mmCIF file of C-alpha atoms in Angstrom:
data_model
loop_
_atom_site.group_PDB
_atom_site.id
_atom_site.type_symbol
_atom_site.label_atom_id
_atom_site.label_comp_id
_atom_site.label_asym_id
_atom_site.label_seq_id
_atom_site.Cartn_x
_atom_site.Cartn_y
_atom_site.Cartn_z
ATOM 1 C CA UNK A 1316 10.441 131.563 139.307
ATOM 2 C CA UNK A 1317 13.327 132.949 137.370
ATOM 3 C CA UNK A 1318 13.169 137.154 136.953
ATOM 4 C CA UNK A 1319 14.693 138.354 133.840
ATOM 5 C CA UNK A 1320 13.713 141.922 133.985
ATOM 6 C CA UNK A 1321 11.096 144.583 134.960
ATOM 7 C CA UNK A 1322 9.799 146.656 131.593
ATOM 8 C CA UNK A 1323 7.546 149.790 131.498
ATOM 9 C CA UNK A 1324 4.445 150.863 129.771
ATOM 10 C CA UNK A 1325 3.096 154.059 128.596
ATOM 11 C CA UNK A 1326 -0.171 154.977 128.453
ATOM 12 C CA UNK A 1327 -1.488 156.976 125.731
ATOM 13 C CA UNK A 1328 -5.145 158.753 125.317
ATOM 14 C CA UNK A 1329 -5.746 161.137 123.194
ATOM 15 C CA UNK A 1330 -3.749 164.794 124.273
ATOM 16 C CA UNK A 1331 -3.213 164.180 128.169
ATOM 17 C CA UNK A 1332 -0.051 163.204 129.678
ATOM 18 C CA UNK A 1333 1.438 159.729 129.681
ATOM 19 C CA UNK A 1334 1.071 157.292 132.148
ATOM 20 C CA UNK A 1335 4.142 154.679 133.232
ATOM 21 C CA UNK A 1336 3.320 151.550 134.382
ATOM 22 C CA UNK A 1337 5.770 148.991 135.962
ATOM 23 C CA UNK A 1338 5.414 145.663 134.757
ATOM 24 C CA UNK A 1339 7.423 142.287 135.456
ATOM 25 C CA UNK A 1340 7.594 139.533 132.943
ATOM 26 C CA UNK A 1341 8.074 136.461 134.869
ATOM 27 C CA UNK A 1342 9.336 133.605 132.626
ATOM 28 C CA UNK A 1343 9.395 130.036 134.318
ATOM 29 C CA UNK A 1344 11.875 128.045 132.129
ATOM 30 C CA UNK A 1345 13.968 124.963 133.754
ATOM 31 C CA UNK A 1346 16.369 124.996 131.488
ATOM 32 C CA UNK A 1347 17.329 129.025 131.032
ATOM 33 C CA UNK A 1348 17.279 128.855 135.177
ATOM 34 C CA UNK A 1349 19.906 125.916 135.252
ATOM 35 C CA UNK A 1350 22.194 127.139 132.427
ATOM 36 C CA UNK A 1351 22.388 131.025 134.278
ATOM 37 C CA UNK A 1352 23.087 129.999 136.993
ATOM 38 C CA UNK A 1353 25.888 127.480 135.443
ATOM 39 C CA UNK A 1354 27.454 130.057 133.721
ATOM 40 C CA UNK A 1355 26.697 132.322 137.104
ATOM 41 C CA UNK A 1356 28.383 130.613 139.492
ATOM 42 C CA UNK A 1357 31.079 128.181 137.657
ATOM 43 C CA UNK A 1358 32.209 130.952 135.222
ATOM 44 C CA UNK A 1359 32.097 133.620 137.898
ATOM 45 C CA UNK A 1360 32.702 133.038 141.128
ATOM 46 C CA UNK A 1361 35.887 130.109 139.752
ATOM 47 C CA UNK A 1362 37.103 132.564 137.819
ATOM 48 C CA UNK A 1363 37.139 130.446 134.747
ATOM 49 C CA UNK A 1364 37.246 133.651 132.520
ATOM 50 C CA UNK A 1365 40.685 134.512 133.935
ATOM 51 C CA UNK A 1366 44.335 133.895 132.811
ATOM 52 C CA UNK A 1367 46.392 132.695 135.985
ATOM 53 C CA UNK A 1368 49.645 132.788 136.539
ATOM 54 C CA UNK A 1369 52.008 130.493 139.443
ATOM 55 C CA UNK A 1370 53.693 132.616 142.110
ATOM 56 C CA UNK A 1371 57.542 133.477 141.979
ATOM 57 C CA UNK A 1372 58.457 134.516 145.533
ATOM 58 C CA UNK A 1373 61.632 135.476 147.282
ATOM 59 C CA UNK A 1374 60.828 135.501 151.353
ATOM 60 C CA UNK A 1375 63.259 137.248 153.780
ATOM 61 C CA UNK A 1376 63.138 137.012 157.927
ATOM 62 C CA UNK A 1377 64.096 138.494 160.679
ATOM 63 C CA UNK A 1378 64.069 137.431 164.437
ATOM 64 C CA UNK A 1379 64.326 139.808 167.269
ATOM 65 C CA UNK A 1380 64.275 138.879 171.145
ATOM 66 C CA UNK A 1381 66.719 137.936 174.295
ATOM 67 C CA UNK A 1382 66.366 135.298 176.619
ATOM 68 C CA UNK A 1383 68.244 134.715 179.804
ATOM 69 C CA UNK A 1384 68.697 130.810 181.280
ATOM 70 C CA UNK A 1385 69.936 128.957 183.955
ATOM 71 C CA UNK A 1386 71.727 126.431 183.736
ATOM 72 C CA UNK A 1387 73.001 123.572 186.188
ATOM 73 C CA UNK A 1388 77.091 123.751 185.817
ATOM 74 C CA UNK A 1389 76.700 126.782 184.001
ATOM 75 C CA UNK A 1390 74.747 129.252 185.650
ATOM 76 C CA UNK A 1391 73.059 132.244 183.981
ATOM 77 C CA UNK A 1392 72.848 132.565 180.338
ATOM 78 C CA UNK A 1393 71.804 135.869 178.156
ATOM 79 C CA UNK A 1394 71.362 135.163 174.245
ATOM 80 C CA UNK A 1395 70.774 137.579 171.592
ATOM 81 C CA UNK A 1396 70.286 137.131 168.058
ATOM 82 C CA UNK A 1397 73.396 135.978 167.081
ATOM 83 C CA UNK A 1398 72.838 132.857 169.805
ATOM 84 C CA UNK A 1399 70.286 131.335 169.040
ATOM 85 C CA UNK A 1400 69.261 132.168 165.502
ATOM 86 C CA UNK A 1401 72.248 132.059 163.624
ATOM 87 C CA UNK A 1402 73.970 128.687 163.924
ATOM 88 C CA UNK A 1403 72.107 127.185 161.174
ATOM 89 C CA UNK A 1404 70.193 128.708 158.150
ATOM 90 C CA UNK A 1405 68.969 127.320 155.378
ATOM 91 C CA UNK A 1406 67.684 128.364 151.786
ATOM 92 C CA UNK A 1407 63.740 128.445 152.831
ATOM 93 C CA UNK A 1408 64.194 127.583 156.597
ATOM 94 C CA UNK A 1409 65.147 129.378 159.449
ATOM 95 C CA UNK A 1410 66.202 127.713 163.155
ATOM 96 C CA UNK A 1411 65.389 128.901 166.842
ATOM 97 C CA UNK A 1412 67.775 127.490 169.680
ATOM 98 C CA UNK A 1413 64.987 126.539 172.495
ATOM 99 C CA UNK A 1414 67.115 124.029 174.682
ATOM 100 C CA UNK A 1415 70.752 123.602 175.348
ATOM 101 C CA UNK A 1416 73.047 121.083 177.184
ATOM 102 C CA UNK A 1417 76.513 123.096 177.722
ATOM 103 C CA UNK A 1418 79.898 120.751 178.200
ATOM 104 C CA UNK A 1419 82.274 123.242 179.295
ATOM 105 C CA UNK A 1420 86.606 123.529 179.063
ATOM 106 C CA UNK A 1421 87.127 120.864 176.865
ATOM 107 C CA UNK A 1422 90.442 119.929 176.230
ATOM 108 C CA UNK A 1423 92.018 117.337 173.611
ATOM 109 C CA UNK A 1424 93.298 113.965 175.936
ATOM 110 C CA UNK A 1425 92.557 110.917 177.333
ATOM 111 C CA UNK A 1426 89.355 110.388 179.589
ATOM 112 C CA UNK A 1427 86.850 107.517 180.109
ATOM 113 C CA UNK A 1428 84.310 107.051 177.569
ATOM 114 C CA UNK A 1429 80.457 107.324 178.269
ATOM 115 C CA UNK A 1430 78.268 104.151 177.013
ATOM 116 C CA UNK A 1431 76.851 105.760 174.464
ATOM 117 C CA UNK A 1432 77.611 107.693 171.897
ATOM 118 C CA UNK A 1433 80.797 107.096 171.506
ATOM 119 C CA UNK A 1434 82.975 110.170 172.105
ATOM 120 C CA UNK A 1435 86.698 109.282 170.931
ATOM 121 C CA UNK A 1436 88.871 106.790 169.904
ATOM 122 C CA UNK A 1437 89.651 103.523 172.328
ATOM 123 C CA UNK A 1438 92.902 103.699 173.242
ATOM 124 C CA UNK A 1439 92.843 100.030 174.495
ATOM 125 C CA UNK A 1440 92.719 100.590 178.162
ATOM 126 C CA UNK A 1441 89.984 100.092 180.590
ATOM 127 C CA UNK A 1442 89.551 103.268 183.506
ATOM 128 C CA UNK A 1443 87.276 104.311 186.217
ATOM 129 C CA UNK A 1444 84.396 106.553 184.683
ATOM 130 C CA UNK A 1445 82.846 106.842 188.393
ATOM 131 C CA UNK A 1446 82.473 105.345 191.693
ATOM 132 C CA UNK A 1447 80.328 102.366 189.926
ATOM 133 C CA UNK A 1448 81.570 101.731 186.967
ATOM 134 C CA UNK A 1449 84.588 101.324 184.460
ATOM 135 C CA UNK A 1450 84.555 101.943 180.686
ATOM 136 C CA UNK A 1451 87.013 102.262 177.700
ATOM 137 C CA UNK A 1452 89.357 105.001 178.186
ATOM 138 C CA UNK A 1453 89.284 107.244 175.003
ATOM 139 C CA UNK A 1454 91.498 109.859 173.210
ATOM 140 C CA UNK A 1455 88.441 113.011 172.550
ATOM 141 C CA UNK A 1456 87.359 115.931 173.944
ATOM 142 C CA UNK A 1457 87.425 115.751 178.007
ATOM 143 C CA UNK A 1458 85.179 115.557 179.557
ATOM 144 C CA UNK A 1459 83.477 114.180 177.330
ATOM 145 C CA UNK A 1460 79.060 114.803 177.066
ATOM 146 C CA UNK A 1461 77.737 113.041 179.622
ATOM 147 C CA UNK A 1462 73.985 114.569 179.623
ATOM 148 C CA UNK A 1463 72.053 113.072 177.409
ATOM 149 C CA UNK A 1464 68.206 114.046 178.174
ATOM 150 C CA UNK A 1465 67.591 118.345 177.398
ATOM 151 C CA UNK A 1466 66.222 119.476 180.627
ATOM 152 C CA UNK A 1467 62.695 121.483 180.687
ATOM 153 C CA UNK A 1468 63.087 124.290 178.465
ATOM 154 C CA UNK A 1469 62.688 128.009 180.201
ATOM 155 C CA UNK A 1470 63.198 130.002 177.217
ATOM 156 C CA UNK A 1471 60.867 132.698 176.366
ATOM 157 C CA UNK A 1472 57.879 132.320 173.999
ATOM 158 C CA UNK A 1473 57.992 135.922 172.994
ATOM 159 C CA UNK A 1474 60.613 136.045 169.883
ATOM 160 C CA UNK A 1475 58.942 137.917 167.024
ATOM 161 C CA UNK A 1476 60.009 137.359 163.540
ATOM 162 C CA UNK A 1477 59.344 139.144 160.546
ATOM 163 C CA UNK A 1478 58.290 137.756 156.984
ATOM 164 C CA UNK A 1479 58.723 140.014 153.989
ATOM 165 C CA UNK A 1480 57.702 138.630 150.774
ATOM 166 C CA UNK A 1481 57.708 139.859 147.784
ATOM 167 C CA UNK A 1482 55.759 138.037 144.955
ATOM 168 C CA UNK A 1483 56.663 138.476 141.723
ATOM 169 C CA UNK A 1484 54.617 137.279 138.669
ATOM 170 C CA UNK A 1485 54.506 137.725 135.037
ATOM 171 C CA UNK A 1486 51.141 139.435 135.537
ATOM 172 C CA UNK A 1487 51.641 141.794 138.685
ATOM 173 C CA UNK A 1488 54.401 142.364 141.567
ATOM 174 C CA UNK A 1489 52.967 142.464 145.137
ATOM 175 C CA UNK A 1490 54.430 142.126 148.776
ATOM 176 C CA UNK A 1491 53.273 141.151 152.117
ATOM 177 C CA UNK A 1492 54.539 144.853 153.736
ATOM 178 C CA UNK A 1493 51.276 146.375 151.921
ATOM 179 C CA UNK A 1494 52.245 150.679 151.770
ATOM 180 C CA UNK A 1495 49.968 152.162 154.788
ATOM 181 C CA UNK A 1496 52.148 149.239 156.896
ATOM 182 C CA UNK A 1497 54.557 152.208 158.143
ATOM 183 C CA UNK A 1498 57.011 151.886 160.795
ATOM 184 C CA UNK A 1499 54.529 152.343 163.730
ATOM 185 C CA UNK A 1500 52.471 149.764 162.626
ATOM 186 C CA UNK A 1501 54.613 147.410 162.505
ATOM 187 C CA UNK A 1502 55.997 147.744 165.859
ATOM 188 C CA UNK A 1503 52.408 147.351 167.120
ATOM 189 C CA UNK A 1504 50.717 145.079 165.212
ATOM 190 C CA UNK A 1505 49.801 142.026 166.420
ATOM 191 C CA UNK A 1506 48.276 138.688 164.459
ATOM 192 C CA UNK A 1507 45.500 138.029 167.062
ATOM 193 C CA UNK A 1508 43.741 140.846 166.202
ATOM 194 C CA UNK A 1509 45.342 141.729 162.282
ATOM 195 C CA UNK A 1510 45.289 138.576 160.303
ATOM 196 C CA UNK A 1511 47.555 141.041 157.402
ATOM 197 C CA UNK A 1512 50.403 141.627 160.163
ATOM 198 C CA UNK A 1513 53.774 139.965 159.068
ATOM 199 C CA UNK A 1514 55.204 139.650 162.319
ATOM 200 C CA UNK A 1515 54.415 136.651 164.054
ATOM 201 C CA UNK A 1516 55.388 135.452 167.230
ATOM 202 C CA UNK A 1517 57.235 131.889 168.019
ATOM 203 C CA UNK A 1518 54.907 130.945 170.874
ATOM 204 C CA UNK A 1519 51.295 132.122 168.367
ATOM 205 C CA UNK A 1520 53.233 130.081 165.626
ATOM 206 C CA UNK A 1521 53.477 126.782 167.677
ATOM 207 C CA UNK A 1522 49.890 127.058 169.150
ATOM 208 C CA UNK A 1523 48.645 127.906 165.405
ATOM 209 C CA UNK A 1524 50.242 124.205 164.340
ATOM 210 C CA UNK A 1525 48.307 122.177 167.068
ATOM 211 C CA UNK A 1526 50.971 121.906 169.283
ATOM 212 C CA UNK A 1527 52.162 123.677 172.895
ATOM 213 C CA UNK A 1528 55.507 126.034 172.982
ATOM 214 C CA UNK A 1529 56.583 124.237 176.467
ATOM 215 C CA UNK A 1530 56.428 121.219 175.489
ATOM 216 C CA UNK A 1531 57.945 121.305 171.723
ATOM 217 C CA UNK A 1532 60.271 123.877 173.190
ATOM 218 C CA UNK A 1533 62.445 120.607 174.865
ATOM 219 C CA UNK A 1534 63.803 118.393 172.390
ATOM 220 C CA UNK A 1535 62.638 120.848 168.893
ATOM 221 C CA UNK A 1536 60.829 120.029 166.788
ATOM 222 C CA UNK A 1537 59.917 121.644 162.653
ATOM 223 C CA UNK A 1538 56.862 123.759 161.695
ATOM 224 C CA UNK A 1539 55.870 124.393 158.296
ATOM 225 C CA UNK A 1540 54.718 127.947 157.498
ATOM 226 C CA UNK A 1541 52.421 128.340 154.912
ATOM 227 C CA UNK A 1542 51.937 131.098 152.677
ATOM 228 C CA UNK A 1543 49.145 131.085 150.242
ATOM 229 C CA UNK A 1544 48.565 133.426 147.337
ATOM 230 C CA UNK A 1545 45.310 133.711 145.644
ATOM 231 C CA UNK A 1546 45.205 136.924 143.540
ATOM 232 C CA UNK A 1547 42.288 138.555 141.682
ATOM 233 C CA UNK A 1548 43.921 141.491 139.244
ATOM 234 C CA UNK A 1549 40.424 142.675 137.950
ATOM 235 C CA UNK A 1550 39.616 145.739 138.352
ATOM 236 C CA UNK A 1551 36.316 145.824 139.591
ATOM 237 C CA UNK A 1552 37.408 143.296 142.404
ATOM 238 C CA UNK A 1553 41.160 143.600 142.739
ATOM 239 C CA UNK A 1554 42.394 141.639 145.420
ATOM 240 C CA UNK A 1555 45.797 140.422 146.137
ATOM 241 C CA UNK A 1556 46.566 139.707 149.678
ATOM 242 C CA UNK A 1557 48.659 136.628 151.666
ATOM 243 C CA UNK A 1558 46.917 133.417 153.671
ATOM 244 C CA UNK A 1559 48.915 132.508 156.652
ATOM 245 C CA UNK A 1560 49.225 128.606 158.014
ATOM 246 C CA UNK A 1561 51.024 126.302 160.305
ATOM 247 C CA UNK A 1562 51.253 122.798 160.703
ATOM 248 C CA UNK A 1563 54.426 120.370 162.098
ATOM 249 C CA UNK A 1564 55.640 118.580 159.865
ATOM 250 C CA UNK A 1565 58.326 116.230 162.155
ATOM 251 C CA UNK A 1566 56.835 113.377 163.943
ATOM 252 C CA UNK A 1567 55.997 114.359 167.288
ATOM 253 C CA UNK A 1568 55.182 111.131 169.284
ATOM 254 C CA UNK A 1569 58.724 110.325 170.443
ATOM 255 C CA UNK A 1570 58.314 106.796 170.952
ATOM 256 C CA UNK A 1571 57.337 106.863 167.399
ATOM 257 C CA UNK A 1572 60.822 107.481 165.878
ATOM 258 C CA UNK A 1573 64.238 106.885 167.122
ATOM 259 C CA UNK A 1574 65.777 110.764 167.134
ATOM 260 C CA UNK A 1575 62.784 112.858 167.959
ATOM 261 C CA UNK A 1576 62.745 116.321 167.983
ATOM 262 C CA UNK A 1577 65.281 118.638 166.597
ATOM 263 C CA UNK A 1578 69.000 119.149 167.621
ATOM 264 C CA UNK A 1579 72.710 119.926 166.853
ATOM 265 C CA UNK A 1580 76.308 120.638 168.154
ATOM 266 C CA UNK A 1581 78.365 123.259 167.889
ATOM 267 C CA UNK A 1582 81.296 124.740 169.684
ATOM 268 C CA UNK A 1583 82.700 128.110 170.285
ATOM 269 C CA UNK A 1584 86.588 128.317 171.096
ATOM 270 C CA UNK A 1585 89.504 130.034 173.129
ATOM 271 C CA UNK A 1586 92.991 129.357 174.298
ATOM 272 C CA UNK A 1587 93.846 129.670 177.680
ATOM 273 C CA UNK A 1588 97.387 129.237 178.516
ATOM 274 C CA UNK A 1589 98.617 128.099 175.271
ATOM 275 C CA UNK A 1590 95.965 124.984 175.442
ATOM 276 C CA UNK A 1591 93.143 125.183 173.001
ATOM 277 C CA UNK A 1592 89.797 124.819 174.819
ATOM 278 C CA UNK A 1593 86.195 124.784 173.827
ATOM 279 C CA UNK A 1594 82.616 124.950 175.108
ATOM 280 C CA UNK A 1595 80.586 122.142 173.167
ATOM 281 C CA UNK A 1596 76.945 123.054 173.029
ATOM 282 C CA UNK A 1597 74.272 120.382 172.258
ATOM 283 C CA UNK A 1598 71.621 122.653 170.520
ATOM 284 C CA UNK A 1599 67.468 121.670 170.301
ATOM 285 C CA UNK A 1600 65.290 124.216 168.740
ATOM 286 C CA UNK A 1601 62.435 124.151 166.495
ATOM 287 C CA UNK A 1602 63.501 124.786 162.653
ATOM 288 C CA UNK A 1603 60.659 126.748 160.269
ATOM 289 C CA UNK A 1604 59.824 125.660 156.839
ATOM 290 C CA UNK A 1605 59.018 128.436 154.824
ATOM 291 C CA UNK A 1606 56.400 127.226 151.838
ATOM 292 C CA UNK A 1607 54.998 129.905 149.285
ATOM 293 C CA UNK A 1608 52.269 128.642 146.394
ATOM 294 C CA UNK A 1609 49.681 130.046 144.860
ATOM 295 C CA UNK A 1610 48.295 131.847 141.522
ATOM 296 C CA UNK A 1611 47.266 135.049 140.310
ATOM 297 C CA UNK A 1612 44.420 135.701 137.645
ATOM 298 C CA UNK A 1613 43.490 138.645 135.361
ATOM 299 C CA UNK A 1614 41.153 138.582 132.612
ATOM 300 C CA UNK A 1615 43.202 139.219 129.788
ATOM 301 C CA UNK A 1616 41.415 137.370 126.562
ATOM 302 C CA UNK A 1617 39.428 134.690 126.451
ATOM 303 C CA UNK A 1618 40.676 131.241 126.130
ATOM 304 C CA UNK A 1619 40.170 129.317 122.716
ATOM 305 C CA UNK A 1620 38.692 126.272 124.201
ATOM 306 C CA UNK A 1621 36.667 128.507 126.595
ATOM 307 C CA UNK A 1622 35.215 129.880 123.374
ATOM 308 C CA UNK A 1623 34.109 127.180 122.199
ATOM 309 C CA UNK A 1624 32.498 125.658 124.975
ATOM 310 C CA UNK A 1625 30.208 128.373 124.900
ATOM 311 C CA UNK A 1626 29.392 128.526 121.481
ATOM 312 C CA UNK A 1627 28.942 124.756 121.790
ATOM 313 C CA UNK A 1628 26.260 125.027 124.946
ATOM 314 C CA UNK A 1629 24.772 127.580 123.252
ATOM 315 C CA UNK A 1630 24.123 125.989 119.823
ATOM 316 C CA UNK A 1631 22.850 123.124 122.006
ATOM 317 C CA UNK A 1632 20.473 125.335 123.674
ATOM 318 C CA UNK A 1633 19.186 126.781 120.805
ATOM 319 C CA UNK A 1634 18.721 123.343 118.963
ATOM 320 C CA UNK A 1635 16.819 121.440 121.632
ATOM 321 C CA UNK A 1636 14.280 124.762 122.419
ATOM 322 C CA UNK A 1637 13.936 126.250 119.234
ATOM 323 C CA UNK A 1638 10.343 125.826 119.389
ATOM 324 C CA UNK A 1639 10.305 127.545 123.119
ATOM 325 C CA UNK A 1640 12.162 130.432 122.046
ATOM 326 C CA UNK A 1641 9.977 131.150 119.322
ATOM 327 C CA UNK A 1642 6.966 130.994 121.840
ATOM 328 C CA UNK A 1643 9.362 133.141 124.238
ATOM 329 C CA UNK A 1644 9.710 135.632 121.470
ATOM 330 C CA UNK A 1645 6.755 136.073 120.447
ATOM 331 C CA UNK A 1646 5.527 136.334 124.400
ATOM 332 C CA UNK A 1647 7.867 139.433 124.583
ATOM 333 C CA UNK A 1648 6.987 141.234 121.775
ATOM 334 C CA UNK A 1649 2.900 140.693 122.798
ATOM 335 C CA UNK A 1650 3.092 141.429 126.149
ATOM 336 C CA UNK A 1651 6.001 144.187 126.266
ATOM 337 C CA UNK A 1652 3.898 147.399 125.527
ATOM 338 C CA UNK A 1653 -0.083 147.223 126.973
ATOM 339 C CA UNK A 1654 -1.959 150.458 125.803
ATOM 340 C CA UNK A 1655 -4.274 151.024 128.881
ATOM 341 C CA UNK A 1656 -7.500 152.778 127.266
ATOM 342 C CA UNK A 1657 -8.990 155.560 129.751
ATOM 343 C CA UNK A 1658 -13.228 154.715 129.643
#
């Protein structure tokens, strides 16, 4: 039974006071039930009466943390910031170093060269590499790489990183840093228990994607962070707040692709004695894919076609049940006033 609204009564009899009685008209119509609700719940709640916009969005990071490592060769290890974070950036992506193999005090000469990769150019000559075996000998950087599986990652899961974005549209500007997020809050915050807090750490990030820090954490690895946009600029139900998501987006089965995981070289340099010499290190870390989409809607005026549509439903209506909303009519105008006669 479809309500359409409650009406009221008064009762008249000669000088005394009036009487108001509540009354419900109760109108049981198939049709005027399916086409509310139609224009209830597809106009409405998807927001077909809106103008939208696409998001324009310029997203900034930050990483904070130190780790400390110990390595076999090399012994202990502190990195900062500028370690681990900054050796390669990209436009929307950002890199964390999680593994390392160190080759330290190279020097340009002549050494024996390691089965594979090759390190140098063959000089023609055939040397001792160790007590088992001979290979090429090789003009490079010696000694040359000779690890070539990452050992078990032991860096800490506990890097935070920071995401400001600021979305700009045609229709309305907005960041992620909302204005009550003050200093102290963002210090504290934590996503577990604030699904609005922009700091997110690595080791939350990883487990949000399906996947475990440890493990992903050896050879690297990317994760794709999502950020989704769905703005409602009305003002009776102004919203316009950020979605956050993670998935990996590399293949993670290594048997399943021939480089798996994540990694690069880099080298940091010195002289000692005159002799150039540098510290090669063999970087794996997992690199984040920053993705921002969305749209933002405000009623504004009403689309053409819109317009029509509704005129056109409406002129169907009307055609198909004049005859029922003559009767409806005329069922209104009978039954909206009673005059209840005192005996």
């Amino acid at each position: 039974i479809f309500q359409i609204f409650t009406i009221a009564s008064n009762c008249r009899q000669n000088k005394q006071a009036d009487r108001t009685i509540t009354k419900t008209v109760i109108v049981n119509n198939r049709k005027t039930k399916v086409c509310f609700f139609y224009l209830s719940i597809v106009m409405l709640w998807n927001r077909k009466y809106q103008e939208f916009d696409l998001v324009v969005s310029s997203v900034t990071t930050k990483v904070k943390g130190v780790a400390q490592t110990r390595l076999t060769g090399v012994g202990n290890l502190l990195w900062d910031v500028a370690d681990y974070s900054s050796s390669s950036q990209d436009r929307n992506s950002f890199f964390v170093m999680t593994n390392v193999i160190v080759t330290k005090n190279q020097k340009q000469g002549k050494c024996a060269e390691d089965r594979f990769p090759p390190a140098g150019i063959q000089t023609g000559s055939c040397i001792r590499f160790d007590v088992m075996k001979k290979t090429c000998e090789v003009s490079a950087w010696c000694p040359i790489e000779t690890q070539t599986n990452p050992p078990r990652s032991l860096w800490s899961v506990k890097f935070s990183r920071l995401f400001p974005d600021s979305l700009t549209l045609d229709l309305s500007r907005s960041r992620n840093i909302l204005p009550q997020m003050n200093d102290a809050y963002l210090r504290s915050c934590h996503r577990a228990n604030d699904s609005l807090c922009p700091i997110f750490r690595l080791g939350d990030m990883v487990r949000e994607a399906g996947e475990k820090f440890s493990d992903m954490a050896v050879e690297g690895g990317v994760i794709g962070i999502q950020i989704k946009w769905d703005c409602n600029l009305d003002r009776l139900m102004q919203r316009c707040l950020p979605r956050y998501s993670f998935r990996r987006l590399d293949e993670r089965e290594s048997n399943k692709t021939l480089y798996p995981g994540l990694n690069f070289r880099f080298a940091k340099y010195n002289t000692v004695n005159g002799v150039e010499e540098r510290t090669l290190y063999k970087a794996f870390g997992i690199r984040f894919d920053i993705m921002v989409f969305g749209q933002v809607g405000l009623y504004l005026t009403f689309n053409l076609t819109f317009l029509l549509w509704i005129f056109g439903v409406i002129s169907l209506i009307l055609q198909s049940n004049f005859l029922n909303v003559l009767k409806f009519l005329r069922l209104l105008l009978v039954r909206t006033v009673d005059e209840v006669m005192r005996s």
